[in-house]
PDB file of C-alpha atoms in Angstrom:
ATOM      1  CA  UNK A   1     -14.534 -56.172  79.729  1.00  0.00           C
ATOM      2  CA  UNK A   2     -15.045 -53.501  82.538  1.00  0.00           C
ATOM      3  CA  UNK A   3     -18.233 -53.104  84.313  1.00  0.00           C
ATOM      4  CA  UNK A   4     -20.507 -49.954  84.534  1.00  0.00           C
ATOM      5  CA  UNK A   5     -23.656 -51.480  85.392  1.00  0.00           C
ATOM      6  CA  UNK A   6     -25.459 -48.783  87.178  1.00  0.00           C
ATOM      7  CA  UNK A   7     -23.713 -45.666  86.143  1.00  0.00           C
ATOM      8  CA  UNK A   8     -25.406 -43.386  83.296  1.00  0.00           C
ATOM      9  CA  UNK A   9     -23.559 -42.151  80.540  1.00  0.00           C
ATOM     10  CA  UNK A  10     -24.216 -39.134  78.281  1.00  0.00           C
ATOM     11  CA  UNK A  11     -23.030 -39.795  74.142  1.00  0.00           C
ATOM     12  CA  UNK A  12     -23.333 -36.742  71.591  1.00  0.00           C
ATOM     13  CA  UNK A  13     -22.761 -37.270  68.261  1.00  0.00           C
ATOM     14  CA  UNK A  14     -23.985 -40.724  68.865  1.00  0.00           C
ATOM     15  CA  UNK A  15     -25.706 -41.724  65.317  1.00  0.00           C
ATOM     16  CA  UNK A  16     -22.838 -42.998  64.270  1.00  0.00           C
ATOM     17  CA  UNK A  17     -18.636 -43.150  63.782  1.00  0.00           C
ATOM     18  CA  UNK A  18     -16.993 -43.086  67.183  1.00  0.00           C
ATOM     19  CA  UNK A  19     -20.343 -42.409  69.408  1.00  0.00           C
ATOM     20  CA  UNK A  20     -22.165 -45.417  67.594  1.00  0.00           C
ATOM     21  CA  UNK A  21     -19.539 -47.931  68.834  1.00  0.00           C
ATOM     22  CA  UNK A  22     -19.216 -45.936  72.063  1.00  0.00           C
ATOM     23  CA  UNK A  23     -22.832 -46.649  72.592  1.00  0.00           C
ATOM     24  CA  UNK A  24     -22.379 -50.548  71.797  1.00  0.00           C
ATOM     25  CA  UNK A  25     -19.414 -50.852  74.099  1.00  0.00           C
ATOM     26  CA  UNK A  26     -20.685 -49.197  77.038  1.00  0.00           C
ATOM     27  CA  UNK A  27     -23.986 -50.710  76.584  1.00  0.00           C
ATOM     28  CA  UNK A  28     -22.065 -53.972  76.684  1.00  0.00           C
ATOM     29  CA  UNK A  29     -20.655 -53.288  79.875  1.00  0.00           C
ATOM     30  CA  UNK A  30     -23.924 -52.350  81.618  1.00  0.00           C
ATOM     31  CA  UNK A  31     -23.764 -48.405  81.721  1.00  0.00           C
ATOM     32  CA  UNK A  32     -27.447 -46.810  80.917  1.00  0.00           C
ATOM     33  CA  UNK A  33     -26.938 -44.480  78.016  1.00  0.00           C
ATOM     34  CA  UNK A  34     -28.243 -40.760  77.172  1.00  0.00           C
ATOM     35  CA  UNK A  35     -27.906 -40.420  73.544  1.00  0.00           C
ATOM     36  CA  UNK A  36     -27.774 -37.690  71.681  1.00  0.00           C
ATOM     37  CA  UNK A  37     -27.540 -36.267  68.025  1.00  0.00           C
ATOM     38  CA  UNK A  38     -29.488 -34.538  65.234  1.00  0.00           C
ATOM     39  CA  UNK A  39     -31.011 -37.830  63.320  1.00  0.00           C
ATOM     40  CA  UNK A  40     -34.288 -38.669  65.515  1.00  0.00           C
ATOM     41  CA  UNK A  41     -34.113 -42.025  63.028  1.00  0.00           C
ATOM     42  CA  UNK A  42     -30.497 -43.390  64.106  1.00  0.00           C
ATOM     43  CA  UNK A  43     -30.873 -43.053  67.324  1.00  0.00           C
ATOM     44  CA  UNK A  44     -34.141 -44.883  67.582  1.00  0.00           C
ATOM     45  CA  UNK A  45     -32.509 -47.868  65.660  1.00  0.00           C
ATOM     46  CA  UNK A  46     -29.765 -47.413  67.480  1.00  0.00           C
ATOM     47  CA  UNK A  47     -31.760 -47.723  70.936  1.00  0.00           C
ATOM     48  CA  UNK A  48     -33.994 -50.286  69.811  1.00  0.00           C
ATOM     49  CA  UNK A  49     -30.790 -52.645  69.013  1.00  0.00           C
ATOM     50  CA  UNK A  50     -29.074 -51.830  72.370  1.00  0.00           C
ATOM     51  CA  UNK A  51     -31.942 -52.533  74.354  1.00  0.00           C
ATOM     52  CA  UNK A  52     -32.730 -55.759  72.999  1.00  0.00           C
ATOM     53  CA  UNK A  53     -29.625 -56.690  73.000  1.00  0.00           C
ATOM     54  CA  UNK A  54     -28.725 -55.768  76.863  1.00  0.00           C
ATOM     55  CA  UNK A  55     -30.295 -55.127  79.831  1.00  0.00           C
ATOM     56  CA  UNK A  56     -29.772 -51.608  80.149  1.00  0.00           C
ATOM     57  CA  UNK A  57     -32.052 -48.514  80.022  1.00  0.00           C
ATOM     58  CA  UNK A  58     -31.527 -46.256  76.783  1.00  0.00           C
ATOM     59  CA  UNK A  59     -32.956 -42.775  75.596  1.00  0.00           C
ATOM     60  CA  UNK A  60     -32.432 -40.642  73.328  1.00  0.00           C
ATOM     61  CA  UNK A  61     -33.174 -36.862  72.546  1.00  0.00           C
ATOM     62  CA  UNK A  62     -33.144 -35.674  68.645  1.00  0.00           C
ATOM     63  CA  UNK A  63     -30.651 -31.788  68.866  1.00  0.00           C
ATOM     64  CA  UNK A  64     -28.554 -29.956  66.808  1.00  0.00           C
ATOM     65  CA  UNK A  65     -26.168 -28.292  68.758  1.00  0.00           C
ATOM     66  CA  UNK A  66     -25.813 -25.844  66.394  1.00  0.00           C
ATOM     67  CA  UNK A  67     -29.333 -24.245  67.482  1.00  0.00           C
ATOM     68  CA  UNK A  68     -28.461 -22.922  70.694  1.00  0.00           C
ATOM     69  CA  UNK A  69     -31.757 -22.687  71.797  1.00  0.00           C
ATOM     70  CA  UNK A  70     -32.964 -25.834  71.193  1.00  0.00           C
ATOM     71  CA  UNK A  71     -29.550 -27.532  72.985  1.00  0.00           C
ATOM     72  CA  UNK A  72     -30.613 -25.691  76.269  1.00  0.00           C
ATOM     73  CA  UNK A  73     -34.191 -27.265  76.583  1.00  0.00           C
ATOM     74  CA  UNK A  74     -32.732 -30.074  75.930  1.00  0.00           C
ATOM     75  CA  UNK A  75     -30.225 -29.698  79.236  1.00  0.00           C
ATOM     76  CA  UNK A  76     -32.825 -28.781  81.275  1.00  0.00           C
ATOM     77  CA  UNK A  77     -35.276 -31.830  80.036  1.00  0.00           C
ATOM     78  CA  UNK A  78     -32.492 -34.517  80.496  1.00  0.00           C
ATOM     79  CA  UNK A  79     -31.690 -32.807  84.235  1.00  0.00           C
ATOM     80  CA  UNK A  80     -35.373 -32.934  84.604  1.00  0.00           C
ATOM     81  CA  UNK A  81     -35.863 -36.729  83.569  1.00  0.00           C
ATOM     82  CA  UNK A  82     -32.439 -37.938  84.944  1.00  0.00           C
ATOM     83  CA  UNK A  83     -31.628 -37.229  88.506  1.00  0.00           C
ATOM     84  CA  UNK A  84     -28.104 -39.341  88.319  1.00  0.00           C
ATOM     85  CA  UNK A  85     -25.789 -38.837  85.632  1.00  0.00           C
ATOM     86  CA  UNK A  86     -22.081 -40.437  86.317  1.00  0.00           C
ATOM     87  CA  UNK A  87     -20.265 -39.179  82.919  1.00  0.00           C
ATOM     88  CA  UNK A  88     -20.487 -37.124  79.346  1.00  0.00           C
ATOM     89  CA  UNK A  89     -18.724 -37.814  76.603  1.00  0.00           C
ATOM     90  CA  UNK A  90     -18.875 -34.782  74.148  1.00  0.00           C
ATOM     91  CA  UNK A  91     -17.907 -36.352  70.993  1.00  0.00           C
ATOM     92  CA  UNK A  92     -19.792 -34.783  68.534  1.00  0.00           C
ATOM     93  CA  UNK A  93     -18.126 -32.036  66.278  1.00  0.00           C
ATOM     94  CA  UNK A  94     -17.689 -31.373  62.392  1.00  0.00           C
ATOM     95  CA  UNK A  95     -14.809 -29.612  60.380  1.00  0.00           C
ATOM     96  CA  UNK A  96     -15.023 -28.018  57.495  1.00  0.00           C
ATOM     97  CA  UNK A  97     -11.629 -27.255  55.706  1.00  0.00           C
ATOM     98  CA  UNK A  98     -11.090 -23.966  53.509  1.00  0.00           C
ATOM     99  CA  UNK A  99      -8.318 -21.113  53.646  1.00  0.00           C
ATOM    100  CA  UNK A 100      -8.928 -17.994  56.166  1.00  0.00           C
ATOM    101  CA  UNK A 101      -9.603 -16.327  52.749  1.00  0.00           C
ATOM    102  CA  UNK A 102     -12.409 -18.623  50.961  1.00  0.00           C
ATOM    103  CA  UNK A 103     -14.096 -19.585  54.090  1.00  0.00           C
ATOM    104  CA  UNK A 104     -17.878 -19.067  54.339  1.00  0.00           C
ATOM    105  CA  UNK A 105     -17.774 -17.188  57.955  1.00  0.00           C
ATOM    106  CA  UNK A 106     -21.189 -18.739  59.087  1.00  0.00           C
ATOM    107  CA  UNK A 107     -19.478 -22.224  58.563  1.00  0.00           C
ATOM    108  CA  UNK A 108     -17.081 -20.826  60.956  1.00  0.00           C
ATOM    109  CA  UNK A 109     -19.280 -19.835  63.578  1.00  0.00           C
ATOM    110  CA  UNK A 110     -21.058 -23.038  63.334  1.00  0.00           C
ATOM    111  CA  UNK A 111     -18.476 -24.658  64.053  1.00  0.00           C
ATOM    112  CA  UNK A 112     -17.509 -22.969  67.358  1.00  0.00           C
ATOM    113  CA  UNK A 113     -21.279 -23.293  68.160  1.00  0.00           C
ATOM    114  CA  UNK A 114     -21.307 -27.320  67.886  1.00  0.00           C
ATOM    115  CA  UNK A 115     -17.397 -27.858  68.627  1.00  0.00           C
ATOM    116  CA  UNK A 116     -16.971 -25.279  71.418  1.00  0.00           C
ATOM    117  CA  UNK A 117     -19.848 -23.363  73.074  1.00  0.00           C
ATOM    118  CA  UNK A 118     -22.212 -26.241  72.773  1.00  0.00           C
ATOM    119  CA  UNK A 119     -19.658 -28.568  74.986  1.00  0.00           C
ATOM    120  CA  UNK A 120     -19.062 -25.415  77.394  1.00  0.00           C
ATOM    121  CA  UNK A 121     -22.585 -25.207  77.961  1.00  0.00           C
ATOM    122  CA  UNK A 122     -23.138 -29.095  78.605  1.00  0.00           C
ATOM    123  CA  UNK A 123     -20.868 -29.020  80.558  1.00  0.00           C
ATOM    124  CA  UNK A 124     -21.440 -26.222  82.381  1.00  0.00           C
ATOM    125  CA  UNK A 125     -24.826 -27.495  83.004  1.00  0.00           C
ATOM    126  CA  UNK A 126     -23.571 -30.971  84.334  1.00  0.00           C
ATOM    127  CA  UNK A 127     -21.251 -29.350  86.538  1.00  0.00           C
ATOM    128  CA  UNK A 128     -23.214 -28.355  89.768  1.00  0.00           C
ATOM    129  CA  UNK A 129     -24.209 -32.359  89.377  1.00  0.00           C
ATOM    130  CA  UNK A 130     -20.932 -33.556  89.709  1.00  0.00           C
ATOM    131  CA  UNK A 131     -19.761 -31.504  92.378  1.00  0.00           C
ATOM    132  CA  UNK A 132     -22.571 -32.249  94.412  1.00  0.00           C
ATOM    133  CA  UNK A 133     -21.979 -36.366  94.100  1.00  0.00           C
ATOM    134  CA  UNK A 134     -18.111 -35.617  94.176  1.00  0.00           C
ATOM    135  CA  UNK A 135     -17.614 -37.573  91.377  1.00  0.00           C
ATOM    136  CA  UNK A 136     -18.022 -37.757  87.688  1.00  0.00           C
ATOM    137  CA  UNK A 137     -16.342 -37.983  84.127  1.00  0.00           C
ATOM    138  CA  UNK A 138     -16.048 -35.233  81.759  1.00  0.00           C
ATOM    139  CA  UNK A 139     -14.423 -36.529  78.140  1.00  0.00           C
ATOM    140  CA  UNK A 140     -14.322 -34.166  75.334  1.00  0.00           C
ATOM    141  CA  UNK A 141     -13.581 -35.179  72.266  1.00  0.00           C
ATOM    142  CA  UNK A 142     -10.649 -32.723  70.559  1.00  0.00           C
ATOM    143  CA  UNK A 143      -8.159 -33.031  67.702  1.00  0.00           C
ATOM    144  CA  UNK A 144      -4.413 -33.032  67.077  1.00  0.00           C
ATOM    145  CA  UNK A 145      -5.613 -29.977  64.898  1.00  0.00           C
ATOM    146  CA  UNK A 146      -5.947 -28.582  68.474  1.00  0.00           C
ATOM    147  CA  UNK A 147      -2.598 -28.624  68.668  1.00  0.00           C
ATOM    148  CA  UNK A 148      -1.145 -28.295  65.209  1.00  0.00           C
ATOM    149  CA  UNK A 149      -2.881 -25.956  63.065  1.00  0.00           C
ATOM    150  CA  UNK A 150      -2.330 -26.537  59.178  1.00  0.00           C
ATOM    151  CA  UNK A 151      -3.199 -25.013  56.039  1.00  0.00           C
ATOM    152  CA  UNK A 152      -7.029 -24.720  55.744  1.00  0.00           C
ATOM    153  CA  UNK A 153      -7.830 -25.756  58.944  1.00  0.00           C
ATOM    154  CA  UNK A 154      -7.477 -21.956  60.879  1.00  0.00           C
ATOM    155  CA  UNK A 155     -11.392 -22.570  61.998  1.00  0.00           C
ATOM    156  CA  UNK A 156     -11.495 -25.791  63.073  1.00  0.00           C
ATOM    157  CA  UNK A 157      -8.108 -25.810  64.820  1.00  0.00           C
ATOM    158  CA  UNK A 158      -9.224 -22.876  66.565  1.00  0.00           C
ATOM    159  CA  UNK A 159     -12.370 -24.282  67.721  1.00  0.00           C
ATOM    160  CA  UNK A 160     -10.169 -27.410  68.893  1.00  0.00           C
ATOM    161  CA  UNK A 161      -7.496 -25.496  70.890  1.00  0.00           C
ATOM    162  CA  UNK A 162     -10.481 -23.386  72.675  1.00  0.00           C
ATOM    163  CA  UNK A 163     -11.951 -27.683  73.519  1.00  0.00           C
ATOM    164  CA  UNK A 164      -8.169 -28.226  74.809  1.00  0.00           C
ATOM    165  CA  UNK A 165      -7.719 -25.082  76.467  1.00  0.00           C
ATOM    166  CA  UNK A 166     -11.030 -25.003  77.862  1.00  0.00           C
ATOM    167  CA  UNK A 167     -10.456 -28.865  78.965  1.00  0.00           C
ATOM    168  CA  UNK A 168      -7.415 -27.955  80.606  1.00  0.00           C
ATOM    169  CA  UNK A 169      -8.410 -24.673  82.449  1.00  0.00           C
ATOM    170  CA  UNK A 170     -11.303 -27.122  84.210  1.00  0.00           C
ATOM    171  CA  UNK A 171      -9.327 -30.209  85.116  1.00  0.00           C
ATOM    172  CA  UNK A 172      -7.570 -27.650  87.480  1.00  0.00           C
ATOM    173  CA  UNK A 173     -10.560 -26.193  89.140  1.00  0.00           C
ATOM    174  CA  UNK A 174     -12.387 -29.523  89.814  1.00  0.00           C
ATOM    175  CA  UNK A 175      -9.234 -32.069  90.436  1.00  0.00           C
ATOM    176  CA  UNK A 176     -10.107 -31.446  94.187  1.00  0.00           C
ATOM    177  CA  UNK A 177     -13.471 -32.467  93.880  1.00  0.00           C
ATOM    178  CA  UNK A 178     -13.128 -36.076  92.661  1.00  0.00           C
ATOM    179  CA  UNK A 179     -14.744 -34.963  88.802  1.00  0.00           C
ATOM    180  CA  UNK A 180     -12.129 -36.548  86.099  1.00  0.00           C
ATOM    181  CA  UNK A 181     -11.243 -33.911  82.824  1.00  0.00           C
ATOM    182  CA  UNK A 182     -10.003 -36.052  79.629  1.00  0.00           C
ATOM    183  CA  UNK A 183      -9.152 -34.500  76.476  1.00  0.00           C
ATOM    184  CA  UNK A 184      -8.997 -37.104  73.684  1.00  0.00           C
ATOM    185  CA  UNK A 185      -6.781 -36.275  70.486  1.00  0.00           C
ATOM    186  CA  UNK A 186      -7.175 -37.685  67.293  1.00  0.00           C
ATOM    187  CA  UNK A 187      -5.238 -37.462  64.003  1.00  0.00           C
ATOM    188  CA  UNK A 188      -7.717 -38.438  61.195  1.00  0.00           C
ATOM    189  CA  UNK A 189     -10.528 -41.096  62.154  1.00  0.00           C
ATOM    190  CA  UNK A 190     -12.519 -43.538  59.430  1.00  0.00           C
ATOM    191  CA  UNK A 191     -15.697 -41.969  60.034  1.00  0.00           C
ATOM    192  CA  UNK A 192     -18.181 -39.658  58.257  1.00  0.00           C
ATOM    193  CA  UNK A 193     -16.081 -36.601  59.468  1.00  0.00           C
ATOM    194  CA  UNK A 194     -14.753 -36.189  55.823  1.00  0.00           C
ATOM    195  CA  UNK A 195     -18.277 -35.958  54.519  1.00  0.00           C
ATOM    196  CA  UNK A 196     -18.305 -32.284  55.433  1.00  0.00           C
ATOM    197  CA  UNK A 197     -14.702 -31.615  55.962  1.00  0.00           C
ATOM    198  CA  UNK A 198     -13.643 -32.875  52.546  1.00  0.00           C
ATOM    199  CA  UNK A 199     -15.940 -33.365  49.973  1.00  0.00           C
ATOM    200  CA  UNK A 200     -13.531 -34.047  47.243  1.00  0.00           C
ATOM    201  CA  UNK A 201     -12.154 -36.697  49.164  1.00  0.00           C
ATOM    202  CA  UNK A 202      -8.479 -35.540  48.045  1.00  0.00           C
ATOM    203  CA  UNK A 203      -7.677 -35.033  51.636  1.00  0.00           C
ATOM    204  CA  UNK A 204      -8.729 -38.274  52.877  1.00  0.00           C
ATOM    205  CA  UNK A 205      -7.423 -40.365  50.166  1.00  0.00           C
ATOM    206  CA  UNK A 206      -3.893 -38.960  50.808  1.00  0.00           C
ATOM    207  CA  UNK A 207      -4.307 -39.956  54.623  1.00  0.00           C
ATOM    208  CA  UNK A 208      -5.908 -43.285  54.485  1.00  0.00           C
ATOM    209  CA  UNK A 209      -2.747 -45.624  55.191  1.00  0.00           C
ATOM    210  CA  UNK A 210      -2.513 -43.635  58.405  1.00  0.00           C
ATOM    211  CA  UNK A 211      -6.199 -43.378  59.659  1.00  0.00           C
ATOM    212  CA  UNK A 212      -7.602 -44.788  62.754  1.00  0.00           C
ATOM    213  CA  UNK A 213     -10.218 -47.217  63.122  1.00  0.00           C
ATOM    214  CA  UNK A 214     -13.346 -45.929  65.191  1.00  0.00           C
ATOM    215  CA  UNK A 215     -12.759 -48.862  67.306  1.00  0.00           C
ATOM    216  CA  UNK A 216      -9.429 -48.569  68.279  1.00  0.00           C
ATOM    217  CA  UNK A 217     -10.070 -45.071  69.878  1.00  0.00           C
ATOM    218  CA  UNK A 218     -13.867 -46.521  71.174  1.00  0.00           C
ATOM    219  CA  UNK A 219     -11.531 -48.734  73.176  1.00  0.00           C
ATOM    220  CA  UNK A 220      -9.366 -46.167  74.599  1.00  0.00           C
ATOM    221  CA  UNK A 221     -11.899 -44.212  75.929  1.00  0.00           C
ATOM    222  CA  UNK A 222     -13.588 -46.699  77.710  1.00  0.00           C
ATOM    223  CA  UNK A 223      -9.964 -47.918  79.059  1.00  0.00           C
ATOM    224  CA  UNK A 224      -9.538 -44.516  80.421  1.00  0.00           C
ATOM    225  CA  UNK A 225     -13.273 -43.924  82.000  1.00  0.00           C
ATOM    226  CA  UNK A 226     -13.969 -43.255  85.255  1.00  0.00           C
ATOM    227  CA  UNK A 227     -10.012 -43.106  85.769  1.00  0.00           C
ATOM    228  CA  UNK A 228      -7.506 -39.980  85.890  1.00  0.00           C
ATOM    229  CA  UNK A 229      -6.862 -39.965  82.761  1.00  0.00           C
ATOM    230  CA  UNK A 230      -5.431 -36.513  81.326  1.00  0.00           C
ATOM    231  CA  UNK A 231      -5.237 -36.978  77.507  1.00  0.00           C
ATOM    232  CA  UNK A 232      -5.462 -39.902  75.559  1.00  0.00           C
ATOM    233  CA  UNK A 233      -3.521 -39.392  71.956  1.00  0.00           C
ATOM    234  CA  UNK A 234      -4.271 -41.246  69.125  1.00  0.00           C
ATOM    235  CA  UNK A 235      -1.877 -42.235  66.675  1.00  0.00           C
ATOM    236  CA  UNK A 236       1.727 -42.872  69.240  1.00  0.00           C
ATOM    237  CA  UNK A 237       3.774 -41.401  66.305  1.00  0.00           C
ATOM    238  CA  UNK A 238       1.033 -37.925  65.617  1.00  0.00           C
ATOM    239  CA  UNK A 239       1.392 -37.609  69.553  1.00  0.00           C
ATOM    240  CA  UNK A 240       5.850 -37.517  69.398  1.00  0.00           C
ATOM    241  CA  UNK A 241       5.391 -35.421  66.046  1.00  0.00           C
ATOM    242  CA  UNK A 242       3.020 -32.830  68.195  1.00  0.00           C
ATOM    243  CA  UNK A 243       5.705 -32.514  71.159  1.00  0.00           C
ATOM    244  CA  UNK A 244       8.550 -32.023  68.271  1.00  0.00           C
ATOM    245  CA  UNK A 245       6.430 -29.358  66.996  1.00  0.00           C
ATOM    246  CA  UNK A 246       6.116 -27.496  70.207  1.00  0.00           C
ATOM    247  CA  UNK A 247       9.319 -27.647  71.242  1.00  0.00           C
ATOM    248  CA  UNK A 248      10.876 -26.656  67.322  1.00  0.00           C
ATOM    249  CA  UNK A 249       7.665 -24.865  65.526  1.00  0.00           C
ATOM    250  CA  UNK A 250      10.244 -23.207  63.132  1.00  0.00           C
ATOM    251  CA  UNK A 251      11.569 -25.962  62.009  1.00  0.00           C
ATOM    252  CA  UNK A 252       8.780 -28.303  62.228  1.00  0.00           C
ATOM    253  CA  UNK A 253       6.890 -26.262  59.840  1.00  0.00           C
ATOM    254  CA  UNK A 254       9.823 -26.107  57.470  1.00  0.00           C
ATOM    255  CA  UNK A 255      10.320 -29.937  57.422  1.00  0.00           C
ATOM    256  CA  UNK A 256       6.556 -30.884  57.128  1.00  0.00           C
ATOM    257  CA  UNK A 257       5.327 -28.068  54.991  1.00  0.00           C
ATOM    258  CA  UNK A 258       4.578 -31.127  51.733  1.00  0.00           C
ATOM    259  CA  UNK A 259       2.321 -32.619  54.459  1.00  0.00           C
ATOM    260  CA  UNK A 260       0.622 -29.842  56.102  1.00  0.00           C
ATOM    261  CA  UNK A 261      -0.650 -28.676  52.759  1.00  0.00           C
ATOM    262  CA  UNK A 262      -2.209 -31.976  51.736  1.00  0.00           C
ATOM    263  CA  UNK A 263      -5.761 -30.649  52.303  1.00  0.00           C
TER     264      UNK A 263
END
């Protein structure tokens, strides 16, 4: 188990799925935790368990990031009431899957809100932070969607090539300043994601022999913390099918056009 006693840790999306047994695991290995996400209720539990069960510090603000307004007092109070901050993992982030056509446009800009602008501006606010201490970890959580787009998913891979892009533009302007950028891929996690994405749960069922545990990618992040890490991709085989797809798009969408539609 590695040690973080001492260094403070920002979660979002931390009520449950991957930032729930984020928040166990770090708390395990000493780190103080921020948490953050929209139900006030979880996240008091949630603190409540962690601090009884390890001596850490642990709070919590109640945001949706989709209210814009509401996500920058919340910035300024946690600068305000936390002078040292070593890390953020943005992690929180919703799909919702429907054809260019049929999409409801304010689900779309939502999404770009909470996925993209909302991690921008967090991270945007931590910045000056880091760059003063010379050191600090910025993990944003994207999608393989980021890098494949399929059928029904124009939105939401959008808003997860804008995380990649936007991930990649600022590992190069802070690499010189000792602030680690990690982009973390995912094909199709076991968590309440397909709630919202997939109500009909056709989708999911026709993925579910190849979905990830939250706990195997819980693990990888915290492997890769605090270390120069540039991606971490998660399933081996989605990672090998991405690079085939970049380097043969043509023919990658002919082969896999059964599976791209399965949504």
């Amino acid at each position: 188990m590695r040690d973080f006693n001492g260094k403070t840790i920002i979660i979002t999306g931390a009520s449950s799925g991957i930032g729930e047994g984020l928040s166990h695991k770090l708390a395990a290995c000493g780190a103080n935790l921020i948490l953050l996400a929209r139900s006030g209720d979880k996240l008091k539990k949630l603190q409540t368990i962690l601090e009884k069960e390890h001596t850490i510090n642990c709070k919590y603000y109640t945001v949706d990031l989709s209210d814009r307004k509401a996500w920058k007092e919340t910035l300024i109070k946690i600068e305000e009431e936390h002078p040292t901050i070593d890390a953020i993992i943005n992690n929180a982030g919703f799909g919702v899957f429907d054809t260019v056509q049929e999409a409801d446009y304010q689900d779309i800009e939502k999404m770009f809100q909470v996925n993209v602008l909302a991690l921008m501006e967090g991270v945007q606010s931590l910045l000056p932070h880091f760059v003063s201490k010379k050191q600090g970890h910025i993990i944003n959580v994207a999608s393989f969607a980021g890098k494949i787009a399929t059928p029904k998913s124009s939105a939401y891979s959008a808003s997860k090539h804008a995380v990649i892009g936007f991930s990649n533009a600022l590992r190069l302007e802070v690499e010189n300043k000792g602030i680690f950028v990690t982009t973390v891929n995912l094909g199709p996690v076991r968590t309440n994601f397909f709630q919202v994405a997939d109500p009909s749960g056709n989708y999911q069922k026709s993925v579910d022999q190849f979905m990830l545990e939250p706990e195997v990618v819980v693990d990888q992040i915290i492997k890769a913390l605090f270390r120069r890490k540039r991606e971490i991709n998660l399933p081996r085989w989605m990672e090998l099918g991405s690079r085939f797809y970049h380097l043969f798009p043509w023919l990658s969408e002919r082969l896999l056009r059964k599976q791209f539609n399965k949504k």
